C-alpha cells in the first residue's frame, strides 16, 4: 500500500468528496520542483499527489505532514483511481486519440485547465521518486532546450517530476503525476461543439498553450469506488483525546469497511 500523512481535516475532505488533491509542482515545499527550463515552465505545468512507499511509520513525516504527529496516515492500494478511455475527435486541431487516463473528460477539460493524457500514462502515472545528487544534471537527461529556445522531451514529459535531491530520500516517496496546460474559462459540460467554440474564442485572446501556466493550483481527481472502503488509517502518535472517535465517525459515514487503529508509536514520543 501507499501512505499519506495528513491532517484530520484533510482526511475528512478526502472521505467526503471521494477525491485526492493534486498540487501544482511550483507550490511544493521543495523549491527545486517548480523550475522552468529556459522559457518553458515545466514544473508549473505538472500536478502531483505525493505518498510514501515505506510501510514502517516515519517520525519525520509524521512531524512534517501529519499535523505535528496529531493527524493521520491514510493508506491506499497502489492504484486507487478509475481508468477511462479518452478518445476525442472534436476538431482537427483538438484531438486525443485512443488514450487512457485516470480521470473523466469533464475532469480533463475543467475550467481554466486542460489535463494532457500521455500514450504510456498507465505505466508512468504513478512511480517511485528517483533521488539524485544533482537535480539539474538529471533533468538534462529528459529535457533540453536549444539555442533557438526549442524544447526536446525524452520520454512522456513527466520524468522530471520524479526527480528530487538526495536530501529528501528519507521520504521514500511514490507520487502520481499528470501534465496540464491552460484552458478556457468555460469547462466541458457534455456539449463538444460548445466547448470547441469556447476554445476558439479563448485562443483568439493570444494565449500560449505551450508555455502558458494553468491558473488552478490544485486539481481534485475522483477515486475508485472501493479505494477508500479498503483503506487503512493510523491515528497519529500525539493525537489529542477524541481524535480516534472523530476518525471512526468519518469512516462510518463515508468509507464503511476501512480499518482504523492507533499509531504504533503511540506512547513512545514525549509531547513538547
Tab-separated table of C-alpha atoms in Angstrom:
chain	number	residue	atom	x	y	z
A	1	UNK	CA	0.000	0.000	0.000
A	2	UNK	CA	0.944	3.658	-0.284
A	3	UNK	CA	0.792	6.038	2.657
A	4	UNK	CA	-0.142	9.712	3.007
A	5	UNK	CA	0.493	11.687	6.209
A	6	UNK	CA	-2.009	14.484	6.639
A	7	UNK	CA	-4.403	16.299	8.968
A	8	UNK	CA	-7.753	15.049	10.217
A	9	UNK	CA	-9.432	17.927	8.355
A	10	UNK	CA	-7.845	16.877	5.065
A	11	UNK	CA	-8.832	13.265	5.682
A	12	UNK	CA	-12.411	14.445	6.169
A	13	UNK	CA	-12.343	16.212	2.793
A	14	UNK	CA	-10.879	13.156	1.047
A	15	UNK	CA	-13.558	10.911	2.533
A	16	UNK	CA	-16.449	13.295	1.954
A	17	UNK	CA	-15.642	14.074	-1.683
A	18	UNK	CA	-14.004	10.723	-2.550
A	19	UNK	CA	-11.166	12.590	-4.244
A	20	UNK	CA	-7.421	13.080	-4.000
A	21	UNK	CA	-5.913	16.515	-4.442
A	22	UNK	CA	-3.068	17.072	-6.904
A	23	UNK	CA	-0.947	20.183	-6.337
A	24	UNK	CA	0.986	22.162	-8.919
A	25	UNK	CA	4.683	21.406	-8.545
A	26	UNK	CA	5.701	25.035	-8.098
A	27	UNK	CA	3.676	25.055	-4.850
A	28	UNK	CA	5.656	22.228	-3.192
A	29	UNK	CA	7.974	22.664	-0.199
A	30	UNK	CA	10.966	21.596	-2.327
A	31	UNK	CA	11.623	24.784	-4.310
A	32	UNK	CA	13.594	22.913	-7.000
A	33	UNK	CA	10.392	21.231	-8.209
A	34	UNK	CA	8.714	24.264	-9.743
A	35	UNK	CA	11.590	25.103	-12.027
A	36	UNK	CA	11.459	26.242	-15.616
A	37	UNK	CA	13.705	25.035	-18.388
A	38	UNK	CA	14.564	28.035	-20.497
A	39	UNK	CA	11.250	29.759	-21.334
A	40	UNK	CA	9.267	26.599	-20.583
A	41	UNK	CA	7.636	26.464	-17.110
A	42	UNK	CA	7.679	22.680	-16.897
A	43	UNK	CA	7.193	22.457	-13.139
A	44	UNK	CA	4.209	24.790	-13.161
A	45	UNK	CA	2.519	22.622	-15.798
A	46	UNK	CA	2.604	19.437	-13.705
A	47	UNK	CA	0.418	18.367	-10.803
A	48	UNK	CA	1.299	15.673	-8.285
A	49	UNK	CA	-0.140	13.749	-5.358
A	50	UNK	CA	2.619	12.569	-3.020
A	51	UNK	CA	2.737	9.368	-0.965
A	52	UNK	CA	5.280	7.216	0.832
A	53	UNK	CA	6.036	3.623	-0.123
A	54	UNK	CA	7.569	2.893	3.312
A	55	UNK	CA	5.250	0.665	5.339
A	56	UNK	CA	7.113	1.441	8.559
A	57	UNK	CA	5.916	4.656	10.156
A	58	UNK	CA	8.155	7.665	9.602
A	59	UNK	CA	8.671	10.037	12.529
A	60	UNK	CA	9.915	12.857	10.222
A	61	UNK	CA	6.834	12.533	8.005
A	62	UNK	CA	4.505	12.422	10.988
A	63	UNK	CA	6.154	15.649	12.149
A	64	UNK	CA	6.261	17.420	8.770
A	65	UNK	CA	2.977	16.402	7.175
A	66	UNK	CA	0.893	14.667	9.843
A	67	UNK	CA	-0.086	17.792	11.789
A	68	UNK	CA	2.937	17.532	14.106
A	69	UNK	CA	2.045	13.883	14.845
A	70	UNK	CA	-1.549	14.832	15.723
A	71	UNK	CA	-3.017	13.911	12.347
A	72	UNK	CA	-3.458	10.651	10.467
A	73	UNK	CA	-1.755	8.369	7.983
A	74	UNK	CA	-4.042	7.272	5.145
A	75	UNK	CA	-3.021	4.077	3.324
A	76	UNK	CA	-4.473	3.117	-0.062
A	77	UNK	CA	-3.685	0.492	-2.675
A	78	UNK	CA	-1.073	1.494	-5.239
A	79	UNK	CA	-3.602	2.366	-7.981
A	80	UNK	CA	-6.732	3.843	-6.351
A	81	UNK	CA	-8.122	5.517	-9.494
A	82	UNK	CA	-10.603	4.527	-12.180
A	83	UNK	CA	-9.045	4.452	-15.647
A	84	UNK	CA	-11.183	5.673	-18.529
A	85	UNK	CA	-10.782	5.688	-22.325
A	86	UNK	CA	-10.042	9.122	-23.797
A	87	UNK	CA	-10.864	9.410	-27.489
A	88	UNK	CA	-11.597	12.996	-28.542
A	89	UNK	CA	-12.016	13.785	-32.249
A	90	UNK	CA	-13.953	17.014	-31.988
A	91	UNK	CA	-11.812	19.197	-34.252
A	92	UNK	CA	-8.768	18.726	-36.471
A	93	UNK	CA	-6.763	20.869	-34.035
A	94	UNK	CA	-8.130	19.270	-30.883
A	95	UNK	CA	-7.716	15.504	-30.790
A	96	UNK	CA	-6.707	12.918	-28.197
A	97	UNK	CA	-6.809	9.519	-29.895
A	98	UNK	CA	-7.085	6.081	-28.268
A	99	UNK	CA	-5.680	7.095	-24.887
A	100	UNK	CA	-6.428	6.078	-21.316
A	101	UNK	CA	-6.393	8.308	-18.237
A	102	UNK	CA	-7.303	8.199	-14.531
A	103	UNK	CA	-9.859	10.958	-14.981
A	104	UNK	CA	-13.059	11.691	-16.874
A	105	UNK	CA	-13.321	14.056	-19.831
A	106	UNK	CA	-15.126	16.509	-17.547
A	107	UNK	CA	-12.170	16.469	-15.137
A	108	UNK	CA	-9.746	16.694	-18.057
A	109	UNK	CA	-11.421	19.787	-19.510
A	110	UNK	CA	-12.349	21.680	-16.348
A	111	UNK	CA	-12.369	25.474	-16.083
A	112	UNK	CA	-9.043	27.182	-16.904
A	113	UNK	CA	-7.140	23.930	-17.414
A	114	UNK	CA	-6.561	21.102	-19.889
A	115	UNK	CA	-5.184	17.870	-18.489
A	116	UNK	CA	-2.968	16.143	-21.063
A	117	UNK	CA	-3.087	12.328	-21.134
A	118	UNK	CA	0.056	10.702	-22.496
A	119	UNK	CA	0.454	7.469	-24.518
A	120	UNK	CA	2.017	5.432	-21.688
A	121	UNK	CA	0.155	7.086	-18.841
A	122	UNK	CA	-0.957	3.882	-17.137
A	123	UNK	CA	2.692	2.839	-16.822
A	124	UNK	CA	4.131	6.251	-15.905
A	125	UNK	CA	1.389	7.988	-13.865
A	126	UNK	CA	2.452	6.524	-10.512
A	127	UNK	CA	6.147	5.909	-9.844
A	128	UNK	CA	8.763	5.989	-7.090
A	129	UNK	CA	10.730	9.218	-6.867
A	130	UNK	CA	14.334	8.988	-8.048
A	131	UNK	CA	16.727	10.685	-5.610
A	132	UNK	CA	19.825	12.198	-7.201
A	133	UNK	CA	22.746	14.372	-6.020
A	134	UNK	CA	22.202	16.988	-8.761
A	135	UNK	CA	18.620	17.532	-9.929
A	136	UNK	CA	19.611	19.977	-12.695
A	137	UNK	CA	22.021	17.492	-14.233
A	138	UNK	CA	19.440	14.719	-14.020
A	139	UNK	CA	16.790	16.862	-15.725
A	140	UNK	CA	19.150	17.264	-18.692
A	141	UNK	CA	18.659	13.581	-19.487
A	142	UNK	CA	14.951	14.095	-20.068
A	143	UNK	CA	14.550	17.658	-21.374
A	144	UNK	CA	16.807	20.002	-23.333
A	145	UNK	CA	16.358	23.480	-24.785
A	146	UNK	CA	18.269	24.513	-27.898
A	147	UNK	CA	19.864	27.904	-28.537
A	148	UNK	CA	16.741	28.716	-30.580
A	149	UNK	CA	14.613	28.017	-27.483
A	150	UNK	CA	13.168	24.814	-28.907
A	151	UNK	CA	12.485	22.162	-26.292
A	152	UNK	CA	13.019	18.423	-26.731
A	153	UNK	CA	11.479	15.988	-24.257
A	154	UNK	CA	12.833	12.467	-23.966
A	155	UNK	CA	10.014	10.234	-22.739
A	156	UNK	CA	6.477	11.026	-21.605
A	157	UNK	CA	7.296	14.529	-20.415
A	158	UNK	CA	6.651	13.823	-16.719
A	159	UNK	CA	10.042	12.308	-15.907
A	160	UNK	CA	11.448	15.449	-14.281
A	161	UNK	CA	8.621	15.411	-11.732
A	162	UNK	CA	10.055	12.193	-10.290
A	163	UNK	CA	13.480	13.703	-9.562
A	164	UNK	CA	14.410	15.021	-6.114
A	165	UNK	CA	17.617	15.783	-4.293
A	166	UNK	CA	19.149	13.059	-2.129
A	167	UNK	CA	18.298	15.141	0.950
A	168	UNK	CA	14.665	14.060	0.611
A	169	UNK	CA	15.380	10.337	0.343
A	170	UNK	CA	14.025	9.664	3.840
A	171	UNK	CA	10.522	10.102	2.388
A	172	UNK	CA	10.775	7.010	0.141
A	173	UNK	CA	8.255	8.899	-1.938
A	174	UNK	CA	5.905	7.480	-4.529
A	175	UNK	CA	3.906	10.016	-6.464
A	176	UNK	CA	1.235	10.332	-9.115
A	177	UNK	CA	1.943	12.994	-11.755
A	178	UNK	CA	-0.040	14.494	-14.600
A	179	UNK	CA	0.691	17.223	-17.135
A	180	UNK	CA	-1.609	20.164	-17.746
A	181	UNK	CA	-1.944	23.203	-19.989
A	182	UNK	CA	-4.160	26.265	-19.659
A	183	UNK	CA	-7.740	26.096	-20.853
A	184	UNK	CA	-10.765	28.309	-21.415
A	185	UNK	CA	-12.817	29.606	-18.512
A	186	UNK	CA	-15.819	27.614	-19.713
A	187	UNK	CA	-15.423	23.918	-18.815
A	188	UNK	CA	-16.644	20.993	-20.868
A	189	UNK	CA	-20.116	20.030	-19.667
A	190	UNK	CA	-21.109	17.466	-22.284
A	191	UNK	CA	-21.515	19.654	-25.370
A	192	UNK	CA	-18.441	19.167	-27.576
A	193	UNK	CA	-19.418	21.886	-30.065
A	194	UNK	CA	-19.901	24.479	-27.321
A	195	UNK	CA	-16.545	23.578	-25.778
A	196	UNK	CA	-14.685	23.836	-29.096
A	197	UNK	CA	-16.259	27.241	-29.675
A	198	UNK	CA	-15.129	28.349	-26.223
A	199	UNK	CA	-11.590	27.197	-27.033
A	200	UNK	CA	-11.611	29.149	-30.316
A	201	UNK	CA	-12.628	32.343	-28.501
A	202	UNK	CA	-10.001	31.675	-25.842
A	203	UNK	CA	-7.245	31.155	-28.441
A	204	UNK	CA	-8.098	34.443	-30.132
A	205	UNK	CA	-7.128	36.200	-26.893
A	206	UNK	CA	-3.488	35.328	-27.605
A	207	UNK	CA	-2.927	32.587	-25.039
A	208	UNK	CA	0.140	30.367	-25.317
A	209	UNK	CA	-0.934	26.725	-24.852
A	210	UNK	CA	2.702	25.542	-24.976
A	211	UNK	CA	4.260	27.909	-22.422
A	212	UNK	CA	1.193	29.086	-20.538
A	213	UNK	CA	0.654	28.100	-16.912
A	214	UNK	CA	-2.732	26.752	-15.833
A	215	UNK	CA	-4.220	29.083	-13.223
A	216	UNK	CA	-5.551	26.400	-10.823
A	217	UNK	CA	-3.107	25.484	-8.056
A	218	UNK	CA	-4.901	22.207	-7.353
A	219	UNK	CA	-6.809	19.527	-9.225
A	220	UNK	CA	-9.050	17.006	-7.442
A	221	UNK	CA	-9.450	13.571	-9.053
A	222	UNK	CA	-12.172	11.090	-8.193
A	223	UNK	CA	-11.094	7.867	-6.521
A	224	UNK	CA	-12.228	4.395	-7.461
A	225	UNK	CA	-15.438	3.389	-5.670
A	226	UNK	CA	-13.675	0.827	-3.457
A	227	UNK	CA	-10.431	2.697	-2.815
A	228	UNK	CA	-11.499	4.218	0.498
A	229	UNK	CA	-13.544	1.296	1.782
A	230	UNK	CA	-10.330	-0.757	1.563
A	231	UNK	CA	-8.212	1.950	3.189
A	232	UNK	CA	-6.238	1.747	6.413
A	233	UNK	CA	-5.926	4.782	8.673
A	234	UNK	CA	-3.494	5.310	11.544
A	235	UNK	CA	-4.257	7.969	14.134
A	236	UNK	CA	-1.142	9.977	14.996
A	237	UNK	CA	1.123	9.197	17.970
A	238	UNK	CA	0.348	12.554	19.624
A	239	UNK	CA	-3.288	12.839	18.546
A	240	UNK	CA	-5.405	14.505	21.264
A	241	UNK	CA	-8.241	12.670	23.040
A	242	UNK	CA	-11.270	12.262	20.816
A	243	UNK	CA	-9.354	12.010	17.540
A	244	UNK	CA	-9.969	8.279	17.207
A	245	UNK	CA	-13.692	8.828	17.714
A	246	UNK	CA	-13.743	11.580	15.070
A	247	UNK	CA	-11.993	9.370	12.513
A	248	UNK	CA	-14.236	6.404	13.278
A	249	UNK	CA	-17.275	8.625	12.790
A	250	UNK	CA	-15.978	9.758	9.410
A	251	UNK	CA	-15.367	6.156	8.363
A	252	UNK	CA	-18.850	5.093	9.454
A	253	UNK	CA	-20.320	7.829	7.287
A	254	UNK	CA	-18.140	7.802	4.188
A	255	UNK	CA	-15.982	4.651	3.989
A	256	UNK	CA	-17.570	1.673	5.718
A	257	UNK	CA	-15.051	-1.157	5.759
A	258	UNK	CA	-11.906	0.942	6.184
A	259	UNK	CA	-9.666	-0.027	9.085
A	260	UNK	CA	-8.742	2.498	11.787
A	261	UNK	CA	-6.160	1.994	14.507
A	262	UNK	CA	-3.693	3.897	16.625
A	263	UNK	CA	-0.136	4.565	15.515
A	264	UNK	CA	2.417	2.002	16.654
A	265	UNK	CA	4.369	4.966	18.014
A	266	UNK	CA	1.600	5.915	20.447
A	267	UNK	CA	3.070	6.302	23.927
A	268	UNK	CA	6.667	6.308	22.652
A	269	UNK	CA	7.088	10.036	21.928
A	270	UNK	CA	7.037	12.732	24.587
A	271	UNK	CA	4.833	15.723	23.698
A	272	UNK	CA	6.518	19.126	23.700
